[in-house]
CSV table of C-alpha atoms in Angstrom, one decimal:
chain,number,residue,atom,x,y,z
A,1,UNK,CA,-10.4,-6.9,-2.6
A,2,UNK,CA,-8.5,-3.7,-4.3
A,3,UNK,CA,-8.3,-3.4,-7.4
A,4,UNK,CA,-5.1,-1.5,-8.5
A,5,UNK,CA,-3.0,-0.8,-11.4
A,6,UNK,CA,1.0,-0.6,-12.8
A,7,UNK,CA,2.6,0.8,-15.4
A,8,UNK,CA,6.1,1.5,-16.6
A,9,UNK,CA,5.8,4.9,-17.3
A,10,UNK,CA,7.8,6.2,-20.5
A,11,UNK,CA,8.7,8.6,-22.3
A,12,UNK,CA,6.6,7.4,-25.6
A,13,UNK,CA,3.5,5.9,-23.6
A,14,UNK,CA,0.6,7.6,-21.6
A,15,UNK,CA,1.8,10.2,-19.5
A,16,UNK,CA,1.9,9.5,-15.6
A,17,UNK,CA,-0.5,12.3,-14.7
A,18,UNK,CA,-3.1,11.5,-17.8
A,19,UNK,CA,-3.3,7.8,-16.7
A,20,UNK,CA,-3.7,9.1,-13.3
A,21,UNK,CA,-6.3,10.7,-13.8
A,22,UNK,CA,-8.2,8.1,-15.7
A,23,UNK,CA,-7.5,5.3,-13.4
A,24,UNK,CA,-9.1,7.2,-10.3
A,25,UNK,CA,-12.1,8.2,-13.1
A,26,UNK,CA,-12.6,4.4,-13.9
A,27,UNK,CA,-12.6,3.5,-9.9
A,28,UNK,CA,-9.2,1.5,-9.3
A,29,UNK,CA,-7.7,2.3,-6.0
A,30,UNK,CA,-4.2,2.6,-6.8
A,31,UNK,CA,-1.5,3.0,-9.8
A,32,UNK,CA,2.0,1.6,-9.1
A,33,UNK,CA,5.0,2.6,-11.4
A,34,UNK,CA,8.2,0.6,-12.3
A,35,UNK,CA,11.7,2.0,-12.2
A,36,UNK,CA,15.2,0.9,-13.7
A,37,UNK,CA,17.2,3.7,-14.0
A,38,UNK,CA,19.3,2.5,-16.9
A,39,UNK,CA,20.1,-1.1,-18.5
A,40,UNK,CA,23.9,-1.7,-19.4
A,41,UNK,CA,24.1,-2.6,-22.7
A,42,UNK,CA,25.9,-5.5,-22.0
A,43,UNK,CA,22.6,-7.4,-21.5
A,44,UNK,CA,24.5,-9.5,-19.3
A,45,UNK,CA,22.0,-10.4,-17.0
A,46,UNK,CA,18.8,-12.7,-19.0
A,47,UNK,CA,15.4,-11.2,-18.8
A,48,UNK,CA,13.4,-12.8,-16.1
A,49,UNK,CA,10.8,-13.1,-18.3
A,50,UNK,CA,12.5,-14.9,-21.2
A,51,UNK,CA,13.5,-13.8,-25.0
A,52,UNK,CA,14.0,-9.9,-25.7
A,53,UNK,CA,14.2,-7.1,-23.2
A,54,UNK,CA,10.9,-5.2,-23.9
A,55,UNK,CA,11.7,-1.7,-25.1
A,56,UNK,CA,9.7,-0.3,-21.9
A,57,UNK,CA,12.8,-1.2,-19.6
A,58,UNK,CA,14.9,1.5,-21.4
A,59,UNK,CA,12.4,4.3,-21.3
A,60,UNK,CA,11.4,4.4,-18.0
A,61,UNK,CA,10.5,7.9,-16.0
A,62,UNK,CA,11.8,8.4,-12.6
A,63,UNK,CA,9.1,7.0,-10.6
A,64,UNK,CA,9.3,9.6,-8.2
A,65,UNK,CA,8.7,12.3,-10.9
A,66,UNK,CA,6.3,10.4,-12.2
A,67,UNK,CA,4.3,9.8,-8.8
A,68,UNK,CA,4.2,13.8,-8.2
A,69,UNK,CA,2.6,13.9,-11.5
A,70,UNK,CA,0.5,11.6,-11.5
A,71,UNK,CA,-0.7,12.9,-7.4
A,72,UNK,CA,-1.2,16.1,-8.9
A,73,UNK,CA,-3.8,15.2,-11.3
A,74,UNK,CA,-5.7,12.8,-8.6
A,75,UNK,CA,-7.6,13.2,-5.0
A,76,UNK,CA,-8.3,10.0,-4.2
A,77,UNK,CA,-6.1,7.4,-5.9
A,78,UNK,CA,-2.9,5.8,-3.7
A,79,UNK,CA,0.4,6.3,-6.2
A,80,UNK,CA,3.1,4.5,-5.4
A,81,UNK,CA,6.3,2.3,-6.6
A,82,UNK,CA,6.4,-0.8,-7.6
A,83,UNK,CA,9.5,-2.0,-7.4
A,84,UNK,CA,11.5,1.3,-6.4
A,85,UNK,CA,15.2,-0.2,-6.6
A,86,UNK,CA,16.6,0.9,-3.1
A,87,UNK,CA,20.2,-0.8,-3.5
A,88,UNK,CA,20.8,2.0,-6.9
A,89,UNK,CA,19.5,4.6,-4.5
A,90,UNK,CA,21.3,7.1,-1.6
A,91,UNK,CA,19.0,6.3,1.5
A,92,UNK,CA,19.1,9.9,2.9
A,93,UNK,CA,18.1,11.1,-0.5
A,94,UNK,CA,15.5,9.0,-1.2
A,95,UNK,CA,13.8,8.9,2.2
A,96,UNK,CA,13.6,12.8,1.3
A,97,UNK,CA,12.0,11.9,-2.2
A,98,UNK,CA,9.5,9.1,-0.7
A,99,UNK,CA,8.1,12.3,2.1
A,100,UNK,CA,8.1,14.8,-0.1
A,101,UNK,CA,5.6,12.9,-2.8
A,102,UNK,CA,3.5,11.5,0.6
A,103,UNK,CA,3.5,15.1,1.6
A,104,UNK,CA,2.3,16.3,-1.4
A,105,UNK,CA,-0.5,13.4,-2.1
A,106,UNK,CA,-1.8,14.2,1.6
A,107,UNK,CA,-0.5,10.6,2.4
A,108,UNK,CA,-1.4,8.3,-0.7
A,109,UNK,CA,2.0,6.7,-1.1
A,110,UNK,CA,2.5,3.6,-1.3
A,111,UNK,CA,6.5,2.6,-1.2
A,112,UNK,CA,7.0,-1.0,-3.4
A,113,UNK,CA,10.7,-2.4,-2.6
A,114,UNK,CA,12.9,-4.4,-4.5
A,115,UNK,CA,16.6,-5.4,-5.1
A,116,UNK,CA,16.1,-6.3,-8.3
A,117,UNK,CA,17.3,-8.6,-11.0
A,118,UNK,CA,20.1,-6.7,-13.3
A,119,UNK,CA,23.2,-7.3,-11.7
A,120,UNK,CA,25.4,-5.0,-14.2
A,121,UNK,CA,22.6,-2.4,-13.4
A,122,UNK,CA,23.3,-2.4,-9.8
A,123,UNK,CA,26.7,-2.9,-10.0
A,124,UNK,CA,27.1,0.5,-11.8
A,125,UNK,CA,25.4,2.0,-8.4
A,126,UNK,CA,28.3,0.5,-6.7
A,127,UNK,CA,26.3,-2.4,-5.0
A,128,UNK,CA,27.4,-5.4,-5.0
A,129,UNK,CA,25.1,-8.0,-6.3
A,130,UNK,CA,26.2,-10.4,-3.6
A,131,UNK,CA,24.9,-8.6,-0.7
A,132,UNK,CA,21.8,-6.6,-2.4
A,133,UNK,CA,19.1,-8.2,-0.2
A,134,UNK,CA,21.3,-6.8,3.5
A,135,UNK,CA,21.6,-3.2,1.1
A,136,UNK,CA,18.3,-3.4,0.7
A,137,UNK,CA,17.3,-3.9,4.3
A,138,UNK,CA,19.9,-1.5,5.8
A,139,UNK,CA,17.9,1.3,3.2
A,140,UNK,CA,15.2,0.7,4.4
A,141,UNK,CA,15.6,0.5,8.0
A,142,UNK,CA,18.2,4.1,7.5
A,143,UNK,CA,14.8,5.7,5.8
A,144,UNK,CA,12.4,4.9,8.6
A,145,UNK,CA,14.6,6.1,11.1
A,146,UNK,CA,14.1,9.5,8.6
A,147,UNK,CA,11.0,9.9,8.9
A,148,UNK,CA,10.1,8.8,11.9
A,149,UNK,CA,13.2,11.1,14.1
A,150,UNK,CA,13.9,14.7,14.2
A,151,UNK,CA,17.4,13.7,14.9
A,152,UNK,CA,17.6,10.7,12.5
A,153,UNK,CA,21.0,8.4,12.9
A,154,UNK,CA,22.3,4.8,11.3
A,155,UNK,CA,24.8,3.0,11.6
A,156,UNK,CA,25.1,-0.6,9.5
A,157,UNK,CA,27.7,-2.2,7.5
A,158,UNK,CA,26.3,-0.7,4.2
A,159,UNK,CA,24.4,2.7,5.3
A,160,UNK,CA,26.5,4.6,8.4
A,161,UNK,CA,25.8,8.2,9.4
A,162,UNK,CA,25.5,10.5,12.2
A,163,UNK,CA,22.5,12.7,13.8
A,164,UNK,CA,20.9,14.3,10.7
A,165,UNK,CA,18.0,16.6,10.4
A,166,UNK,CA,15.6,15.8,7.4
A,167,UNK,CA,12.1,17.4,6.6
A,168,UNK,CA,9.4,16.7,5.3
A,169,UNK,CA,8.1,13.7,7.7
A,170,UNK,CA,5.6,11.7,5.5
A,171,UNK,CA,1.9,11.3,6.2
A,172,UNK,CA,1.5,8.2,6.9
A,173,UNK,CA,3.1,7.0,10.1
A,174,UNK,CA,4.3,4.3,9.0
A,175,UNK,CA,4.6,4.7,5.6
A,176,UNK,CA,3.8,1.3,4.3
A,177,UNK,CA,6.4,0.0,2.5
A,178,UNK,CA,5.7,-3.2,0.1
A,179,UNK,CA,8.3,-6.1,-0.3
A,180,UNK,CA,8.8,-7.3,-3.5
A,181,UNK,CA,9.6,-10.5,-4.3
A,182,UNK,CA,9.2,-14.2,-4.3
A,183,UNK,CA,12.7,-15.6,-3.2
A,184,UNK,CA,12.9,-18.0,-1.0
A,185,UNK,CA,13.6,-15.8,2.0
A,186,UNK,CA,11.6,-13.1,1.4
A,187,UNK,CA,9.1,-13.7,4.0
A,188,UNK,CA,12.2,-12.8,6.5
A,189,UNK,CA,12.3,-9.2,4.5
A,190,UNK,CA,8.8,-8.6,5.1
A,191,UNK,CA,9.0,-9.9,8.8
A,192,UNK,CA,12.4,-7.5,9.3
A,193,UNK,CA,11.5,-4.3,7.0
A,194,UNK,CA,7.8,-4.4,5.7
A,195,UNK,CA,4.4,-3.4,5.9
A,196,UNK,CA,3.0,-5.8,3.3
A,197,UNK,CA,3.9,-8.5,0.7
A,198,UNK,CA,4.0,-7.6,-3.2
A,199,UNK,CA,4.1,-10.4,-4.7
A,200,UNK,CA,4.1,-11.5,-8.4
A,201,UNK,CA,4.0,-14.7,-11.1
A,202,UNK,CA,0.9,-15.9,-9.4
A,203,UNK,CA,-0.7,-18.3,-11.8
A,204,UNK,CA,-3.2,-20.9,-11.7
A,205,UNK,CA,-0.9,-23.7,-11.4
A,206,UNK,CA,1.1,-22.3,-8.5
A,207,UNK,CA,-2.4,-20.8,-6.6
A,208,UNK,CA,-2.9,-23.5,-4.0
A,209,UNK,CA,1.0,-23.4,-3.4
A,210,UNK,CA,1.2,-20.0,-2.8
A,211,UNK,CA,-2.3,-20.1,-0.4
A,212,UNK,CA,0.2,-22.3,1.5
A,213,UNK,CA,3.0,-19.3,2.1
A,214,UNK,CA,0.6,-16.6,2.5
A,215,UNK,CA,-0.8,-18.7,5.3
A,216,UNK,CA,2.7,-19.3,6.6
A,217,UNK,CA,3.5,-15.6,6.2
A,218,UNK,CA,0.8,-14.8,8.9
A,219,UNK,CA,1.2,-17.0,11.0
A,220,UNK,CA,4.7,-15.7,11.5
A,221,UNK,CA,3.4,-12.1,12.2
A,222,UNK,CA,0.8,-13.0,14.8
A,223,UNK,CA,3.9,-15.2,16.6
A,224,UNK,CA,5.8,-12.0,16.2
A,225,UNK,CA,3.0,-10.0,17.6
A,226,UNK,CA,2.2,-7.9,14.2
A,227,UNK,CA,-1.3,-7.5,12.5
A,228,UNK,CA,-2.6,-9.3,9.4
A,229,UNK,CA,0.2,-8.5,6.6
A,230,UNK,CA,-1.5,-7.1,3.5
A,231,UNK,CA,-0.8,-9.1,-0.2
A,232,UNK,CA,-0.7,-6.9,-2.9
A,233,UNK,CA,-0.3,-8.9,-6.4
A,234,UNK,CA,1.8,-7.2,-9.8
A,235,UNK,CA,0.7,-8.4,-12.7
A,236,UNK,CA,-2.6,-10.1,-11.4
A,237,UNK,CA,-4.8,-12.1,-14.4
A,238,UNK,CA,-8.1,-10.2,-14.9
A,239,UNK,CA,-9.8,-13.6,-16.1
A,240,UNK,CA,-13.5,-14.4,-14.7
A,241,UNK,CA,-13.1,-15.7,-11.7
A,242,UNK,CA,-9.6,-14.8,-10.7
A,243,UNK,CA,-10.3,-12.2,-8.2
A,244,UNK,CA,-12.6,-14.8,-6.0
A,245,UNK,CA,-9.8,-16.9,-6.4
A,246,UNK,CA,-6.8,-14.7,-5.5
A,247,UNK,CA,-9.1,-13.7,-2.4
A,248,UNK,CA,-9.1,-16.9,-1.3
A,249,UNK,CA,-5.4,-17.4,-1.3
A,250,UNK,CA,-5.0,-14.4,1.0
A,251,UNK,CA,-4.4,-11.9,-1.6
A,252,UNK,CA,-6.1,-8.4,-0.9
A,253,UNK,CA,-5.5,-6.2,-4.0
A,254,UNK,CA,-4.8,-7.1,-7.5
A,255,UNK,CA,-2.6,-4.9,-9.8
A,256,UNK,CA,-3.2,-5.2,-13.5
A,257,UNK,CA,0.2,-4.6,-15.5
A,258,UNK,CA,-0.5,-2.0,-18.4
A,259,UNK,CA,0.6,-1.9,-22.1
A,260,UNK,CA,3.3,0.5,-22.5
A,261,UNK,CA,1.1,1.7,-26.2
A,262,UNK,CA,-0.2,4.8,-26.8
A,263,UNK,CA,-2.8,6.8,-25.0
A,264,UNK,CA,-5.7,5.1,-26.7
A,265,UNK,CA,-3.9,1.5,-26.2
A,266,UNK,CA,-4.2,2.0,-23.0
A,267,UNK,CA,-7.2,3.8,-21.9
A,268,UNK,CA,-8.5,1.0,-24.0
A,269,UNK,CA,-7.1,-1.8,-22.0
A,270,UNK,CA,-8.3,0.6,-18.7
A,271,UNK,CA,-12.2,0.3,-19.6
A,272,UNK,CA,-12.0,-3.6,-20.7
A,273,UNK,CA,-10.2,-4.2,-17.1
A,274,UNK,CA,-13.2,-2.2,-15.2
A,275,UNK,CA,-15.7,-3.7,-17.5
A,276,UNK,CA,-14.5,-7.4,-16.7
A,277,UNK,CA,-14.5,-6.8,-13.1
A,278,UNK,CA,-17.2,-4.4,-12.2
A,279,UNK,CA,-14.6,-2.3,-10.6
A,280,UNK,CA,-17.5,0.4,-10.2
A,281,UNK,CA,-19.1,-2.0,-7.7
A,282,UNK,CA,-15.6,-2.3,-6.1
A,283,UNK,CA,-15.0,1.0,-5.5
């Protein structure tokens, strides 16, 4: 098991690289950061989570910004996005972004994918929420041709264009890119586009249920002739015992959601989470 870390990185919490840089001292094995790049004020769309929008959603940092700092201030801790929102994003553009931070991190990347849940938010992208998930996929499949071709072309129904030339290449080949979700169907997106599952509301209730679709999940990829398909967890519970448990259900790193408080809020909540898991002994 991996024991990992995300955070929505704003402009009035713990900067990127500071938490960085005490996330890799503390012994977790990788930081993930959340993006929206704006939220209509029409509040249109309900928070999944129920009752007010938490302020964090409004203050966000551009992930990718906020990966190149928080790279910078590590050597050894993966950094990565969790969800980036392809369908409010230019492919060419941000397969670019995605190399250039691999590049830079000497291939510690880690690309978290999502279509997310703000319709007004990516309709002011010019996506239609309809068709998000076949955006999402066309992205993604237009990026790896990027940075796996010197002479990279597409053409879909959403993403279309001609022999490019685009440099930096990443790292990593492949770059692992991490499906979020837990839709219905979103074992299909992993099987089509992705490297690994990030899943999330993962409870106690709902453990032995979701042991089931993991299990389901891999059977798939050995009858498509793919490797074991790595299950990372946002927002996993830190409670004794968890980890053995999420283990069991075919989970293999756990990624403990962050207060968005101050510096000392936070570092505060960092040494309880290592403390309650022996992360040293993890390491």
């Amino acid at each position: 098991m991996q024991f990992g870390l995300c955070y929505f990185p704003t402009d009035y919490g713990m900067r990127p690289d500071e938490l960085a840089a005490a996330g890799e001292e503390r012994g977790f094995e990788s930081l993930l950061f959340c993006e929206h790049t704006h939220i209509p004020t029409s509040r249109k769309s309900p928070y999944p989570g129920g009752g007010e929008l938490p302020r964090m959603y409004v203050h966000t940092y551009d992930p990718f910004v906020a990966c190149t700092a928080a790279a910078a201030a590590t050597s050894r801790l993966k950094i990565g996005t969790g969800v980036c929102l392809v369908v409010e994003r230019d492919p060419i553009t941000t397969a670019k972004e995605v190399a250039s931070v691999d590049r830079l991190s000497l291939g510690r990347f880690l690309f978290g994918v999502g279509a997310g849940w703000n319709r007004e938010e990516m309709a002011n992208h010019g996506t239609d929420p309809r068709v998000r998930m076949s955006v999402m996929r066309e992205r993604v499949e237009a990026m790896r041709q990027i940075w796996t071709n010197d002479e990279a072309e597409y053409h879909g129904e959403f993403v279309n264009f001609d022999p490019i030339w685009s440099y930096p290449k990443p790292v990593q080949s492949p770059l692992p890119v991490l499906v979020g979700g837990m839709g219905p169907t979103v074992e299909d997106r992993i099987i089509s586009f992705g490297d690994g599952w990030l899943a999330q509301d993962v409870t106690p209730e709902n453990l032995d249920e979701f042991a089931e679709r993991a299990a389901r999940l891999q059977q798939r990829a050995a009858d498509a002739g793919r490797a074991r398909i790595p299950i990372s967890l946002f927002a996993a519970s830190p409670d004794q015992g968890m980890a053995e448990k999420y283990a069991s259900a075919g989970i293999d790193r756990c990624l403990f959601l962050l207060p968005d408080g101050d510096d000392s809020q936070v570092t505060g909540e960092l040494d309880k989470l290592a403390e309650r898991i022996s992360i040293g002994q993890n390491a």
